[in-house]
Short mmCIF file of C-alpha atoms in Angstrom, two decimals:
data_model
loop_
_atom_site.label_atom_id
_atom_site.label_comp_id
_atom_site.label_asym_id
_atom_site.label_seq_id
_atom_site.Cartn_x
_atom_site.Cartn_y
_atom_site.Cartn_z
CA MET Q 187 -63.07 143.88 143.68
CA ARG Q 188 -65.05 141.29 141.96
CA GLN Q 189 -65.35 139.98 138.60
CA ILE Q 190 -68.93 140.29 136.97
CA GLU Q 191 -70.25 139.57 133.46
CA VAL Q 192 -71.53 142.52 131.70
CA ARG Q 193 -74.84 140.71 131.35
CA HIS Q 194 -75.18 140.87 135.03
CA LEU Q 195 -74.49 144.57 135.42
CA TYR Q 196 -77.12 147.06 136.81
CA GLU Q 197 -77.67 150.63 137.08
CA GLY Q 198 -75.71 151.93 140.00
CA ALA Q 199 -72.95 149.47 139.54
CA VAL Q 200 -69.41 150.92 139.76
CA ILE Q 201 -67.00 149.13 137.59
CA LEU Q 202 -63.36 149.66 136.72
CA ASP Q 203 -63.16 151.25 133.18
CA GLY Q 204 -59.39 151.38 132.25
CA PHE Q 205 -58.08 152.06 135.72
CA ARG Q 206 -60.77 154.47 136.98
CA PRO Q 207 -64.19 153.82 138.74
CA ALA Q 208 -67.18 154.58 136.68
CA THR Q 209 -70.72 154.28 137.66
CA VAL Q 210 -73.21 152.55 135.33
CA THR Q 211 -76.18 154.73 134.62
CA ALA Q 212 -77.84 152.91 131.79
CA LEU Q 213 -77.71 149.59 130.00
CA GLU Q 214 -78.88 148.79 126.55
CA ASN Q 215 -79.05 145.56 124.55
CA ARG Q 216 -78.28 146.61 121.08
CA SER Q 217 -77.78 143.17 119.69
CA PRO Q 218 -77.48 139.57 121.07
CA TYR Q 219 -73.68 140.27 120.89
CA THR Q 220 -73.33 143.99 122.10
CA VAL Q 221 -74.35 145.62 125.28
CA ALA Q 222 -74.03 149.58 125.27
CA VAL Q 223 -73.05 150.57 128.97
CA ARG Q 224 -73.52 154.22 129.79
CA LEU Q 225 -70.91 155.37 132.48
CA HIS Q 226 -70.23 158.42 134.53
CA SER Q 227 -67.15 159.51 136.44
CA THR Q 228 -66.28 163.03 137.82
CA GLY Q 229 -68.40 164.98 135.44
CA ASP Q 230 -67.62 162.88 132.36
CA ASN Q 231 -70.08 160.69 130.61
CA TRP Q 232 -69.27 158.09 127.70
CA THR Q 233 -70.75 154.81 126.53
CA ALA Q 234 -68.72 151.59 126.32
CA LEU Q 235 -69.75 148.63 124.16
CA TYR Q 236 -69.14 145.21 125.47
CA SER Q 237 -70.17 141.58 124.66
CA PRO Q 238 -72.63 140.40 127.22
CA ALA Q 239 -70.10 137.75 128.24
CA ALA Q 240 -67.23 140.18 128.95
CA VAL Q 241 -65.91 140.31 132.33
CA VAL Q 242 -65.45 143.51 134.12
CA LEU Q 243 -64.39 144.34 137.60
CA LEU Q 244 -67.04 145.59 140.19
CA CYS Q 245 -65.59 148.34 142.44
CA VAL Q 246 -68.24 148.47 144.81
CA VAL Q 247 -69.39 144.96 146.03
CA PRO Q 248 -72.62 144.83 148.05
CA ALA Q 249 -73.71 141.90 150.00
CA VAL Q 250 -76.68 140.80 152.32
CA ALA Q 251 -76.52 138.19 154.87
CA TRP Q 252 -78.50 137.34 157.99
CA ARG Q 253 -77.99 136.15 161.55
CA VAL Q 254 -80.75 134.23 163.64
CA HIS Q 255 -80.67 135.02 167.45
CA HIS Q 256 -82.27 132.54 169.56
CA GLN Q 257 -82.87 131.50 173.21
CA GLN Q 258 -83.92 128.40 175.21
CA ARG Q 259 -87.70 128.42 175.63
CA ASP Q 260 -89.15 128.50 179.06
CA ARG Q 261 -91.75 125.60 179.00
CA SER Q 262 -94.04 127.15 181.59
CA THR Q 263 -94.25 130.71 179.86
CA GLY Q 264 -93.17 130.13 176.32
CA GLU Q 265 -90.78 132.95 176.56
CA GLY Q 266 -86.92 132.86 176.01
CA LYS Q 267 -84.81 132.61 178.81
CA GLY Q 268 -80.88 132.42 179.43
CA ALA Q 269 -78.06 133.30 177.13
CA THR Q 270 -78.92 134.17 173.59
CA HIS Q 271 -77.17 132.37 170.95
CA SER Q 272 -76.61 133.28 167.28
CA SER Q 273 -76.25 131.51 164.11
CA SER Q 274 -73.16 131.99 161.80
CA ARG Q 275 -73.49 134.55 159.07
CA LEU Q 276 -76.02 133.03 156.61
CA SER Q 277 -76.10 134.25 153.05
CA PRO Q 278 -78.47 131.81 151.28
CA VAL Q 279 -82.04 132.83 151.94
CA HIS Q 280 -83.13 129.09 152.21
CA ALA Q 281 -80.59 128.72 155.03
CA VAL Q 282 -82.29 131.34 157.09
CA ARG Q 283 -85.91 130.06 156.29
CA ARG Q 284 -84.83 126.55 157.45
CA TYR Q 285 -82.69 127.39 160.22
CA TRP Q 286 -83.02 124.63 162.86
CA ALA Q 287 -84.08 127.03 165.78
CA TYR Q 288 -87.43 127.95 164.04
CA GLY Q 289 -88.49 124.28 163.98
CA VAL Q 290 -87.89 122.98 167.38
CA ASP Q 291 -89.96 123.42 170.49
CA HIS Q 292 -87.13 123.99 172.98
CA GLN Q 293 -85.89 127.19 171.18
CA THR Q 294 -87.46 130.73 170.42
CA VAL Q 295 -86.11 133.03 167.99
CA VAL Q 296 -85.82 136.54 169.48
CA ARG Q 297 -84.29 138.40 166.66
CA LEU Q 298 -83.62 138.05 163.00
CA GLU Q 299 -80.75 140.34 161.93
CA GLU Q 300 -79.96 141.54 158.38
CA GLU Q 301 -76.39 142.51 157.67
CA HIS Q 302 -75.63 144.84 154.65
CA THR Q 303 -71.83 145.00 153.76
CA VAL Q 304 -70.35 147.19 151.01
CA VAL Q 305 -66.83 146.79 149.88
CA THR Q 306 -65.48 149.80 148.01
CA SER Q 307 -62.15 149.53 146.12
CA THR Q 308 -60.72 152.81 144.79
CA PRO Q 309 -57.48 153.12 142.88
CA ILE Q 310 -55.27 155.77 144.33
CA THR Q 311 -51.66 157.13 143.66
CA LEU Q 312 -48.78 156.72 145.99
CA ASP Q 313 -48.91 160.41 146.89
CA GLN Q 314 -52.38 159.75 148.14
CA LEU Q 315 -51.22 157.18 150.71
CA PRO Q 316 -50.59 158.21 154.35
CA GLY Q 317 -47.07 159.53 154.87
CA ASN Q 318 -44.18 157.85 156.59
CA GLY Q 319 -45.20 156.72 160.05
CA GLN Q 320 -48.79 158.06 159.73
CA PRO Q 321 -51.73 155.89 160.65
CA THR Q 322 -54.57 155.07 158.13
CA PRO Q 323 -57.47 157.23 158.71
CA GLN Q 324 -60.46 155.21 159.66
CA PRO Q 325 -64.05 155.82 158.83
CA THR Q 326 -66.13 157.63 161.37
CA GLU Q 327 -68.71 154.91 161.85
CA CYS Q 328 -67.93 152.40 164.37
CA GLY Q 329 -67.06 148.98 162.95
CA ASP Q 330 -66.27 150.34 159.42
CA ARG Q 331 -62.61 149.42 158.16
CA ARG Q 332 -60.11 151.16 155.68
CA PHE Q 333 -56.97 149.63 154.42
CA TYR Q 334 -54.91 149.09 151.21
CA GLN Q 335 -53.97 146.53 148.70
CA LEU Q 336 -51.94 146.26 145.48
CA HIS Q 337 -54.40 145.74 142.66
CA ARG Q 338 -53.22 142.28 141.76
CA ARG Q 339 -50.16 141.56 143.84
CA GLY Q 340 -49.25 141.01 147.40
CA PRO Q 341 -51.25 140.64 150.60
CA LEU Q 342 -54.89 141.26 150.63
CA VAL Q 343 -54.67 143.72 153.57
CA LEU Q 344 -51.91 146.35 153.88
CA ARG Q 345 -52.81 148.41 156.82
CA THR Q 346 -50.91 151.55 156.28
CA GLY Q 347 -48.98 153.58 153.59
CA ASP Q 348 -45.67 152.26 155.07
CA ASP Q 349 -46.89 148.60 154.50
CA VAL Q 350 -47.67 149.53 150.86
CA ARG Q 351 -44.35 151.13 150.21
CA GLN Q 352 -42.58 148.24 152.08
CA GLN Q 353 -44.47 145.64 149.88
CA LEU Q 354 -43.47 147.52 146.67
CA THR Q 355 -39.81 147.74 147.85
CA ASN Q 356 -40.00 143.93 148.55
CA ILE Q 357 -41.33 143.35 145.04
CA ALA Q 358 -38.55 145.47 143.48
CA GLU Q 359 -35.82 143.77 145.42
CA LEU Q 360 -37.16 140.43 144.38
CA HIS Q 361 -37.10 141.31 140.73
CA ASP Q 362 -33.50 142.61 141.11
CA ARG Q 363 -32.52 139.29 142.69
CA GLU Q 364 -34.38 136.97 140.57
CA HIS Q 365 -34.96 138.79 137.22
CA GLY Q 366 -32.33 141.29 136.66
CA LYS Q 367 -31.15 144.64 137.81
CA ARG Q 368 -33.42 147.42 137.40
CA ASP Q 369 -32.82 150.60 135.27
CA GLU Q 370 -32.89 153.74 137.49
CA ARG Q 371 -33.12 156.42 134.85
CA GLY Q 372 -33.24 159.13 137.55
CA ASN Q 373 -36.93 158.72 138.29
CA ARG Q 374 -38.17 158.66 141.88
CA LEU Q 375 -40.33 155.85 141.15
CA ALA Q 376 -37.51 153.95 139.32
CA PRO Q 377 -37.12 151.02 141.80
CA LEU Q 378 -40.49 149.84 140.53
CA HIS Q 379 -39.97 150.58 136.81
CA SER Q 380 -38.24 147.35 135.93
CA ALA Q 381 -40.45 145.13 137.95
CA GLN Q 382 -43.65 146.86 136.46
CA ARG Q 383 -42.11 145.81 133.11
CA CYS Q 384 -41.31 142.31 133.93
CA SER Q 385 -43.84 139.71 132.83
CA ARG Q 386 -42.90 137.29 135.65
CA CYS Q 387 -43.38 140.17 138.33
CA VAL Q 388 -46.66 141.50 136.88
CA VAL Q 389 -49.31 140.31 134.60
CA GLY Q 390 -51.19 143.52 133.83
CA PRO Q 391 -50.12 147.07 133.56
CA HIS Q 392 -51.69 148.18 136.89
CA ASP Q 393 -51.01 145.16 138.89
CA LEU Q 394 -48.71 147.21 141.24
CA GLU Q 395 -51.09 150.16 141.68
CA PRO Q 396 -52.35 150.80 145.18
CA VAL Q 397 -55.95 150.49 146.01
CA GLU Q 398 -57.80 151.96 148.99
CA VAL Q 399 -60.42 149.42 150.37
CA VAL Q 400 -63.31 150.68 152.56
CA ILE Q 401 -65.63 148.09 154.29
CA THR Q 402 -68.97 149.31 155.83
CA ARG Q 403 -71.49 147.26 157.63
CA ARG Q 404 -74.84 148.08 158.60
CA TYR Q 405 -77.36 146.01 160.49
CA HIS Q 406 -81.04 146.06 161.33
CA ASP Q 407 -83.76 143.75 162.55
CA ILE Q 408 -86.30 142.29 160.20
CA ASP Q 409 -89.23 139.74 160.38
CA LEU Q 410 -89.00 136.24 158.74
CA SER Q 411 -91.77 137.59 156.31
CA GLU Q 412 -89.41 140.36 155.12
CA LEU Q 413 -86.89 137.88 153.62
CA PRO Q 414 -86.54 138.11 149.71
CA GLN Q 415 -89.47 136.35 148.40
CA GLU Q 416 -89.42 133.62 145.86
CA TRP Q 417 -85.66 133.19 146.14
CA ASP Q 418 -83.57 130.60 147.97
CA TYR Q 419 -79.99 131.52 147.06
CA GLU Q 420 -77.35 134.09 147.94
CA LEU Q 421 -78.44 137.45 146.51
CA SER Q 422 -76.55 138.54 143.43
CA PRO Q 423 -74.67 141.98 143.47
CA ALA Q 424 -77.65 143.46 141.64
CA GLN Q 425 -80.15 141.93 144.12
CA ALA Q 426 -78.00 143.08 147.07
CA HIS Q 427 -77.53 146.62 145.56
CA ALA Q 428 -81.32 146.93 145.25
CA ARG Q 429 -82.14 145.75 148.85
CA ILE Q 430 -79.44 147.93 150.38
CA THR Q 431 -80.53 151.01 148.53
CA ALA Q 432 -84.28 150.46 149.49
CA ALA Q 433 -83.29 149.93 153.02
CA SER Q 434 -81.24 153.33 153.15
CA LEU Q 435 -84.19 155.21 151.67
#
């Protein structure tokens, strides 16, 4: 997830409202100090009022980047020859326009590749995790990835449901050892209850909630003239969303 100010939200953005994803369907500036954000989630519609400077969490983070593929230029034919070399992932637009292979005689650019990345983070319950010993179901598209995180605690990548449960057990055991014994209260989730209430273990009420993360990447070739015009910097989430949506249509 990525923090974003309400002033930079856009229609189609998916934000965390409370602890559920909601899609922004409309934005209205009601005053210099208030933005009305129309939200939709699973058949429910409502309006939330925010300060333009308020920070919310973006659950679907789009990003656009490029790679320049180039070869040695054959001086007799002007065509490329030999191995194809590629730039690193370039996200500022000016870094693509000014990439050195475009400006030297001994190289020829054979492809300009645009990369669309969408990282989707969805809060889930423990019951929705894969069972003991079960692998994480992977997306059907080649190269896409699915894994898990805790909302604000622990490693950035937990590969399986077992990894999530083990991380929660580790946190509970650390709390027992460092901050005092937990109160069982006969609940099946009791090992976490005391840690969840401990301000030294967690900061917010949802810090130990599991989140499913899916990363999708798509690639296509473009011409240099098709780069975003009159823009030299990395695309904002709103710009990336618009470009990815347009390409998908």
